Amino acid sequence: DAKTTQPTSMDCAEGRAANLPCNHSTISGNEYVYWYRQIHSQGPQYIIHGLKNNETNEMASLIITEDRKSSTLILPHATLRDTAVYYCIVPSGPGNRDDKIIFGKGTRLHILP
Amino acid sequence: GAVVSQHPSWVICKSGTSVKIECRSLDFQATTMFWYRQFPKQSLMLMATSNEGSKATYEQGVEKDKFLINHASLTLSTLTVTSAHPEDSSFYICSARVLAQQYFGPGTRLTVT
């Protein structure tokens, strides 16, 4: 299963774009990258996922490098409510999209007023 | 989006008693549900994978006789912590998978006194 590496913590000013990097250099060609976040004392919240093309939804954008060895989650206009731990995950197991999600330590994002 | 609920949201029990936590997918059917545990300041740890109508698959180091999982229907999975001890105090989170997405419940905080 592909491992991911994320910075332990990041700060971002309110209203600015928050760019959260993730390295997944051992990812296989058919493995998806998922992003979740966990706000304090709540269950994780799905943000976005992608395979090779850049993806955008109402919450965020996901930029995946051409070699797929890294990706960046972008929160375009961060608010205080975006303060959370963000997890970049490549699900483990033979089916990837159908397999279990193992959480690493994630990036603790602090949005500063 | 898909909603997963957990009941209770918090529970306090005495050492030696058993506690049951319910996880429901409210607006979809989930053939697979997952149970996680999270200690303070740590990441989520996968405990077991539960498939409807079959026995749960436990992760290494998780005692199957202590953490009983029942997945009786496509919308309900239960986790029973048997003979609870203070070290079982934790935040328990379930998730349900549908169409290659995992949706997480809000979590149940268990305190064993």
PDB file of C-alpha atoms in Angstrom:
ATOM      1  CA  ASP A   1       0.000   0.000   0.000  1.00  0.00           C
ATOM      2  CA  ALA A   2       1.221   3.458  -0.862  1.00  0.00           C
ATOM      3  CA  LYS A   3       2.375   5.598   2.051  1.00  0.00           C
ATOM      4  CA  THR A   4       1.846   9.321   2.276  1.00  0.00           C
ATOM      5  CA  THR A   5       3.974  12.036   3.839  1.00  0.00           C
ATOM      6  CA  GLN A   6       2.540  15.331   5.023  1.00  0.00           C
ATOM      7  CA  PRO A   7       3.909  18.247   7.024  1.00  0.00           C
ATOM      8  CA  THR A   8       2.983  18.076  10.682  1.00  0.00           C
ATOM      9  CA  SER A   9       1.412  21.503  10.824  1.00  0.00           C
ATOM     10  CA  MET A  10       0.768  24.623   8.780  1.00  0.00           C
ATOM     11  CA  ASP A  11      -0.604  28.098   9.366  1.00  0.00           C
ATOM     12  CA  CYS A  12      -2.669  30.126   6.945  1.00  0.00           C
ATOM     13  CA  ALA A  13      -4.218  33.569   7.240  1.00  0.00           C
ATOM     14  CA  GLU A  14      -7.973  33.783   7.089  1.00  0.00           C
ATOM     15  CA  GLY A  15      -9.187  34.618   3.594  1.00  0.00           C
ATOM     16  CA  ARG A  16      -6.049  33.351   1.906  1.00  0.00           C
ATOM     17  CA  ALA A  17      -5.650  30.116  -0.001  1.00  0.00           C
ATOM     18  CA  ALA A  18      -4.416  27.196   2.060  1.00  0.00           C
ATOM     19  CA  ASN A  19      -2.169  24.827   0.117  1.00  0.00           C
ATOM     20  CA  LEU A  20      -1.577  21.476   1.780  1.00  0.00           C
ATOM     21  CA  PRO A  21       1.064  19.242   0.198  1.00  0.00           C
ATOM     22  CA  CYS A  22       1.266  15.471   0.234  1.00  0.00           C
ATOM     23  CA  ASN A  23       3.898  13.102  -1.057  1.00  0.00           C
ATOM     24  CA  HIS A  24       2.897   9.634  -2.245  1.00  0.00           C
ATOM     25  CA  SER A  25       5.906   8.562  -4.269  1.00  0.00           C
ATOM     26  CA  THR A  26       5.085   4.837  -4.173  1.00  0.00           C
ATOM     27  CA  ILE A  27       1.553   5.213  -5.508  1.00  0.00           C
ATOM     28  CA  SER A  28       0.523   2.756  -8.189  1.00  0.00           C
ATOM     29  CA  GLY A  29      -1.020   3.723 -11.484  1.00  0.00           C
ATOM     30  CA  ASN A  30      -4.568   2.789 -10.533  1.00  0.00           C
ATOM     31  CA  GLU A  31      -4.570   4.053  -6.958  1.00  0.00           C
ATOM     32  CA  TYR A  32      -6.645   7.052  -6.006  1.00  0.00           C
ATOM     33  CA  VAL A  33      -5.659   9.820  -3.609  1.00  0.00           C
ATOM     34  CA  TYR A  34      -8.262  10.814  -1.026  1.00  0.00           C
ATOM     35  CA  TRP A  35      -8.373  13.805   1.296  1.00  0.00           C
ATOM     36  CA  TYR A  36     -10.301  13.928   4.544  1.00  0.00           C
ATOM     37  CA  ARG A  37     -10.275  16.351   7.415  1.00  0.00           C
ATOM     38  CA  GLN A  38     -11.160  16.070  11.073  1.00  0.00           C
ATOM     39  CA  ILE A  39     -12.342  19.020  13.055  1.00  0.00           C
ATOM     40  CA  HIS A  40     -11.740  18.649  16.768  1.00  0.00           C
ATOM     41  CA  SER A  41     -13.929  15.980  18.429  1.00  0.00           C
ATOM     42  CA  GLN A  42     -15.823  15.189  15.242  1.00  0.00           C
ATOM     43  CA  GLY A  43     -15.746  12.347  12.758  1.00  0.00           C
ATOM     44  CA  PRO A  44     -13.619  12.747   9.623  1.00  0.00           C
ATOM     45  CA  GLN A  45     -15.178  14.596   6.716  1.00  0.00           C
ATOM     46  CA  TYR A  46     -14.583  13.648   3.105  1.00  0.00           C
ATOM     47  CA  ILE A  47     -13.155  16.478   1.024  1.00  0.00           C
ATOM     48  CA  ILE A  48     -12.123  15.266  -2.405  1.00  0.00           C
ATOM     49  CA  HIS A  49     -10.405  12.478  -4.278  1.00  0.00           C
ATOM     50  CA  GLY A  50      -8.631  12.039  -7.615  1.00  0.00           C
ATOM     51  CA  LEU A  51      -6.644   9.706  -9.824  1.00  0.00           C
ATOM     52  CA  LYS A  52      -4.572  11.775 -12.227  1.00  0.00           C
ATOM     53  CA  ASN A  53      -6.586  14.763 -13.346  1.00  0.00           C
ATOM     54  CA  ASN A  54      -7.037  17.836 -11.216  1.00  0.00           C
ATOM     55  CA  GLU A  55     -10.338  17.871  -9.390  1.00  0.00           C
ATOM     56  CA  THR A  56     -12.484  20.633  -7.949  1.00  0.00           C
ATOM     57  CA  ASN A  57     -15.622  20.639  -5.857  1.00  0.00           C
ATOM     58  CA  GLU A  58     -17.422  23.068  -3.601  1.00  0.00           C
ATOM     59  CA  MET A  59     -14.940  22.519  -0.799  1.00  0.00           C
ATOM     60  CA  ALA A  60     -11.534  22.372  -2.423  1.00  0.00           C
ATOM     61  CA  SER A  61      -9.318  21.700  -5.403  1.00  0.00           C
ATOM     62  CA  LEU A  62      -6.919  18.811  -5.766  1.00  0.00           C
ATOM     63  CA  ILE A  63      -3.832  19.200  -7.907  1.00  0.00           C
ATOM     64  CA  ILE A  64      -1.982  15.985  -8.743  1.00  0.00           C
ATOM     65  CA  THR A  65       1.444  16.150 -10.350  1.00  0.00           C
ATOM     66  CA  GLU A  66       1.916  14.526 -13.707  1.00  0.00           C
ATOM     67  CA  ASP A  67       4.061  11.744 -12.255  1.00  0.00           C
ATOM     68  CA  ARG A  68       1.400  11.307  -9.503  1.00  0.00           C
ATOM     69  CA  LYS A  69       4.041  11.229  -6.808  1.00  0.00           C
ATOM     70  CA  SER A  70       2.600  14.190  -4.983  1.00  0.00           C
ATOM     71  CA  SER A  71      -0.540  16.254  -4.703  1.00  0.00           C
ATOM     72  CA  THR A  72      -1.750  19.515  -3.199  1.00  0.00           C
ATOM     73  CA  LEU A  73      -5.077  20.224  -1.599  1.00  0.00           C
ATOM     74  CA  ILE A  74      -6.164  23.823  -2.030  1.00  0.00           C
ATOM     75  CA  LEU A  75      -8.758  25.543   0.116  1.00  0.00           C
ATOM     76  CA  PRO A  76      -9.280  28.705  -1.937  1.00  0.00           C
ATOM     77  CA  HIS A  77     -10.475  31.093   0.768  1.00  0.00           C
ATOM     78  CA  ALA A  78      -9.699  29.658   4.170  1.00  0.00           C
ATOM     79  CA  THR A  79     -11.968  30.493   7.093  1.00  0.00           C
ATOM     80  CA  LEU A  80     -11.574  29.865  10.815  1.00  0.00           C
ATOM     81  CA  ARG A  81     -13.883  26.870  10.425  1.00  0.00           C
ATOM     82  CA  ASP A  82     -11.280  25.216   8.209  1.00  0.00           C
ATOM     83  CA  THR A  83      -8.988  24.737  11.210  1.00  0.00           C
ATOM     84  CA  ALA A  84      -8.635  20.951  11.355  1.00  0.00           C
ATOM     85  CA  VAL A  85      -6.319  18.013  10.785  1.00  0.00           C
ATOM     86  CA  TYR A  86      -6.131  17.173   7.083  1.00  0.00           C
ATOM     87  CA  TYR A  87      -5.371  13.649   5.969  1.00  0.00           C
ATOM     88  CA  CYS A  88      -4.009  12.636   2.586  1.00  0.00           C
ATOM     89  CA  ILE A  89      -4.738   8.945   2.085  1.00  0.00           C
ATOM     90  CA  VAL A  90      -4.088   6.301  -0.514  1.00  0.00           C
ATOM     91  CA  PRO A  91      -6.395   3.443   0.540  1.00  0.00           C
ATOM     92  CA  SER A  92      -4.632   0.194   1.206  1.00  0.00           C
ATOM     93  CA  GLY A  93      -5.422  -3.122  -0.380  1.00  0.00           C
ATOM     94  CA  PRO A  94      -5.696  -4.649  -3.815  1.00  0.00           C
ATOM     95  CA  GLY A  95      -8.813  -2.779  -4.828  1.00  0.00           C
ATOM     96  CA  ASN A  96      -7.758   0.706  -3.660  1.00  0.00           C
ATOM     97  CA  ARG A  97     -11.113   2.393  -4.116  1.00  0.00           C
ATOM     98  CA  ASP A  98     -12.805  -0.495  -2.413  1.00  0.00           C
ATOM     99  CA  ASP A  99     -10.354  -0.877   0.396  1.00  0.00           C
ATOM    100  CA  LYS A 100      -9.841   0.368   3.863  1.00  0.00           C
ATOM    101  CA  ILE A 101      -8.716   3.826   4.822  1.00  0.00           C
ATOM    102  CA  ILE A 102      -5.716   3.944   7.120  1.00  0.00           C
ATOM    103  CA  PHE A 103      -5.047   7.308   8.713  1.00  0.00           C
ATOM    104  CA  GLY A 104      -1.564   8.717   9.138  1.00  0.00           C
ATOM    105  CA  LYS A 105      -0.781  11.713  11.295  1.00  0.00           C
ATOM    106  CA  GLY A 106      -2.045  14.299   8.830  1.00  0.00           C
ATOM    107  CA  THR A 107      -1.382  18.032   8.742  1.00  0.00           C
ATOM    108  CA  ARG A 108      -2.755  20.232  11.493  1.00  0.00           C
ATOM    109  CA  LEU A 109      -3.919  23.387   9.739  1.00  0.00           C
ATOM    110  CA  HIS A 110      -4.358  26.517  11.814  1.00  0.00           C
ATOM    111  CA  ILE A 111      -6.288  29.350  10.216  1.00  0.00           C
ATOM    112  CA  LEU A 112      -5.164  32.605  11.770  1.00  0.00           C
ATOM    113  CA  PRO A 113      -7.592  35.516  12.150  1.00  0.00           C
TER     114      PRO A 113
ATOM    115  CA  GLY B   1     -24.246  13.660   0.846  1.00  0.00           C
ATOM    116  CA  ALA B   2     -24.554  10.342   2.609  1.00  0.00           C
ATOM    117  CA  VAL B   3     -25.130  10.517   6.351  1.00  0.00           C
ATOM    118  CA  VAL B   4     -23.854   8.157   9.006  1.00  0.00           C
ATOM    119  CA  SER B   5     -25.117   8.402  12.551  1.00  0.00           C
ATOM    120  CA  GLN B   6     -23.852   6.952  15.803  1.00  0.00           C
ATOM    121  CA  HIS B   7     -25.623   6.360  19.057  1.00  0.00           C
ATOM    122  CA  PRO B   8     -24.926   7.277  21.737  1.00  0.00           C
ATOM    123  CA  SER B   9     -22.745  10.315  21.143  1.00  0.00           C
ATOM    124  CA  TRP B  10     -21.176   9.841  24.534  1.00  0.00           C
ATOM    125  CA  VAL B  11     -21.424   7.264  27.301  1.00  0.00           C
ATOM    126  CA  ILE B  12     -19.977   6.784  30.758  1.00  0.00           C
ATOM    127  CA  CYS B  13     -19.887   3.296  32.190  1.00  0.00           C
ATOM    128  CA  LYS B  14     -18.395   1.502  35.133  1.00  0.00           C
ATOM    129  CA  SER B  15     -15.425  -0.797  34.831  1.00  0.00           C
ATOM    130  CA  GLY B  16     -16.470  -4.369  34.078  1.00  0.00           C
ATOM    131  CA  THR B  17     -19.690  -3.513  32.282  1.00  0.00           C
ATOM    132  CA  SER B  18     -20.387  -3.771  28.561  1.00  0.00           C
ATOM    133  CA  VAL B  19     -21.317  -0.945  26.240  1.00  0.00           C
ATOM    134  CA  LYS B  20     -22.976  -1.124  22.826  1.00  0.00           C
ATOM    135  CA  ILE B  21     -22.448   1.543  20.176  1.00  0.00           C
ATOM    136  CA  GLU B  22     -24.673   1.702  17.101  1.00  0.00           C
ATOM    137  CA  CYS B  23     -23.678   2.912  13.663  1.00  0.00           C
ATOM    138  CA  ARG B  24     -26.343   3.573  11.043  1.00  0.00           C
ATOM    139  CA  SER B  25     -26.231   4.657   7.436  1.00  0.00           C
ATOM    140  CA  LEU B  26     -29.314   6.877   7.197  1.00  0.00           C
ATOM    141  CA  ASP B  27     -29.916   7.328   3.497  1.00  0.00           C
ATOM    142  CA  PHE B  28     -27.958   4.563   1.835  1.00  0.00           C
ATOM    143  CA  GLN B  29     -27.136   0.910   2.177  1.00  0.00           C
ATOM    144  CA  ALA B  30     -23.608  -0.065   3.077  1.00  0.00           C
ATOM    145  CA  THR B  31     -22.261  -3.533   2.541  1.00  0.00           C
ATOM    146  CA  THR B  32     -19.110  -2.616   4.412  1.00  0.00           C
ATOM    147  CA  MET B  33     -18.685  -0.661   7.610  1.00  0.00           C
ATOM    148  CA  PHE B  34     -15.544   0.128   9.544  1.00  0.00           C
ATOM    149  CA  TRP B  35     -14.789   0.815  13.193  1.00  0.00           C
ATOM    150  CA  TYR B  36     -12.011   3.116  14.338  1.00  0.00           C
ATOM    151  CA  ARG B  37     -10.712   4.186  17.713  1.00  0.00           C
ATOM    152  CA  GLN B  38      -8.968   7.448  18.502  1.00  0.00           C
ATOM    153  CA  PHE B  39      -7.048   8.318  21.666  1.00  0.00           C
ATOM    154  CA  PRO B  40      -6.384  11.946  22.601  1.00  0.00           C
ATOM    155  CA  LYS B  41      -3.909  13.727  20.348  1.00  0.00           C
ATOM    156  CA  GLN B  42      -3.563  10.639  18.157  1.00  0.00           C
ATOM    157  CA  SER B  43      -4.818   9.672  14.743  1.00  0.00           C
ATOM    158  CA  LEU B  44      -7.667   7.288  14.050  1.00  0.00           C
ATOM    159  CA  MET B  45      -6.763   3.624  14.303  1.00  0.00           C
ATOM    160  CA  LEU B  46      -8.718   1.085  12.289  1.00  0.00           C
ATOM    161  CA  MET B  47     -10.076  -1.661  14.526  1.00  0.00           C
ATOM    162  CA  ALA B  48     -12.120  -3.831  12.213  1.00  0.00           C
ATOM    163  CA  THR B  49     -13.931  -4.164   8.911  1.00  0.00           C
ATOM    164  CA  SER B  50     -17.498  -5.365   9.042  1.00  0.00           C
ATOM    165  CA  ASN B  51     -19.405  -6.870   6.135  1.00  0.00           C
ATOM    166  CA  GLU B  52     -23.156  -7.412   6.269  1.00  0.00           C
ATOM    167  CA  GLY B  53     -24.046 -10.962   7.142  1.00  0.00           C
ATOM    168  CA  SER B  54     -20.522 -12.159   7.800  1.00  0.00           C
ATOM    169  CA  LYS B  55     -17.933 -12.076  10.545  1.00  0.00           C
ATOM    170  CA  ALA B  56     -15.895  -8.955  11.031  1.00  0.00           C
ATOM    171  CA  THR B  57     -12.222  -8.835  10.125  1.00  0.00           C
ATOM    172  CA  TYR B  58     -10.119  -7.421  12.928  1.00  0.00           C
ATOM    173  CA  GLU B  59      -6.855  -5.562  12.584  1.00  0.00           C
ATOM    174  CA  GLN B  60      -3.771  -6.974  14.213  1.00  0.00           C
ATOM    175  CA  GLY B  61      -3.715  -6.396  17.938  1.00  0.00           C
ATOM    176  CA  VAL B  62      -7.456  -5.838  18.309  1.00  0.00           C
ATOM    177  CA  GLU B  63      -9.144  -8.421  20.543  1.00  0.00           C
ATOM    178  CA  LYS B  64     -12.176  -9.792  18.762  1.00  0.00           C
ATOM    179  CA  ASP B  65     -13.641 -11.232  21.966  1.00  0.00           C
ATOM    180  CA  LYS B  66     -13.470  -7.856  23.637  1.00  0.00           C
ATOM    181  CA  PHE B  67     -14.795  -5.759  20.765  1.00  0.00           C
ATOM    182  CA  LEU B  68     -17.815  -7.591  19.399  1.00  0.00           C
ATOM    183  CA  ILE B  69     -19.042  -6.387  16.029  1.00  0.00           C
ATOM    184  CA  ASN B  70     -22.388  -7.272  14.519  1.00  0.00           C
ATOM    185  CA  HIS B  71     -23.436  -6.119  11.062  1.00  0.00           C
ATOM    186  CA  ALA B  72     -26.958  -7.469  10.910  1.00  0.00           C
ATOM    187  CA  SER B  73     -28.328  -5.317   8.118  1.00  0.00           C
ATOM    188  CA  LEU B  74     -27.155  -3.068   5.305  1.00  0.00           C
ATOM    189  CA  THR B  75     -27.784  -0.004   7.437  1.00  0.00           C
ATOM    190  CA  LEU B  76     -26.719  -1.031  10.929  1.00  0.00           C
ATOM    191  CA  SER B  77     -23.504  -2.179  12.563  1.00  0.00           C
ATOM    192  CA  THR B  78     -22.916  -2.393  16.290  1.00  0.00           C
ATOM    193  CA  LEU B  79     -19.751  -2.438  18.359  1.00  0.00           C
ATOM    194  CA  THR B  80     -19.952  -3.868  21.867  1.00  0.00           C
ATOM    195  CA  VAL B  81     -17.088  -3.197  24.223  1.00  0.00           C
ATOM    196  CA  THR B  82     -17.245  -6.074  26.672  1.00  0.00           C
ATOM    197  CA  SER B  83     -15.960  -5.924  30.228  1.00  0.00           C
ATOM    198  CA  ALA B  84     -14.817  -2.364  29.693  1.00  0.00           C
ATOM    199  CA  HIS B  85     -11.807  -1.021  31.548  1.00  0.00           C
ATOM    200  CA  PRO B  86     -10.505   2.541  31.911  1.00  0.00           C
ATOM    201  CA  GLU B  87      -7.946   1.943  29.155  1.00  0.00           C
ATOM    202  CA  ASP B  88     -10.866   1.378  26.746  1.00  0.00           C
ATOM    203  CA  SER B  89     -11.873   5.000  27.235  1.00  0.00           C
ATOM    204  CA  SER B  90     -11.598   6.491  23.774  1.00  0.00           C
ATOM    205  CA  PHE B  91     -13.395   8.105  20.862  1.00  0.00           C
ATOM    206  CA  TYR B  92     -14.988   5.401  18.697  1.00  0.00           C
ATOM    207  CA  ILE B  93     -15.853   6.280  15.112  1.00  0.00           C
ATOM    208  CA  CYS B  94     -17.612   4.201  12.497  1.00  0.00           C
ATOM    209  CA  SER B  95     -17.724   4.647   8.762  1.00  0.00           C
ATOM    210  CA  ALA B  96     -19.773   3.160   5.960  1.00  0.00           C
ATOM    211  CA  ARG B  97     -18.680   2.601   2.410  1.00  0.00           C
ATOM    212  CA  VAL B  98     -20.795   3.145  -0.698  1.00  0.00           C
ATOM    213  CA  LEU B  99     -19.617   3.561  -4.279  1.00  0.00           C
ATOM    214  CA  ALA B 100     -15.927   3.694  -3.335  1.00  0.00           C
ATOM    215  CA  GLN B 101     -16.556   6.462  -0.797  1.00  0.00           C
ATOM    216  CA  GLN B 102     -16.328   6.166   2.958  1.00  0.00           C
ATOM    217  CA  TYR B 103     -18.577   8.337   5.082  1.00  0.00           C
ATOM    218  CA  PHE B 104     -17.836   8.745   8.751  1.00  0.00           C
ATOM    219  CA  GLY B 105     -20.096   9.004  11.736  1.00  0.00           C
ATOM    220  CA  PRO B 106     -19.778  11.769  14.337  1.00  0.00           C
ATOM    221  CA  GLY B 107     -18.124   9.483  16.859  1.00  0.00           C
ATOM    222  CA  THR B 108     -18.957   8.136  20.309  1.00  0.00           C
ATOM    223  CA  ARG B 109     -16.931   9.179  23.305  1.00  0.00           C
ATOM    224  CA  LEU B 110     -16.649   6.346  25.814  1.00  0.00           C
ATOM    225  CA  THR B 111     -15.458   6.998  29.337  1.00  0.00           C
ATOM    226  CA  VAL B 112     -14.946   4.020  31.639  1.00  0.00           C
ATOM    227  CA  THR B 113     -14.733   4.844  35.327  1.00  0.00           C
TER     228      THR B 113
END
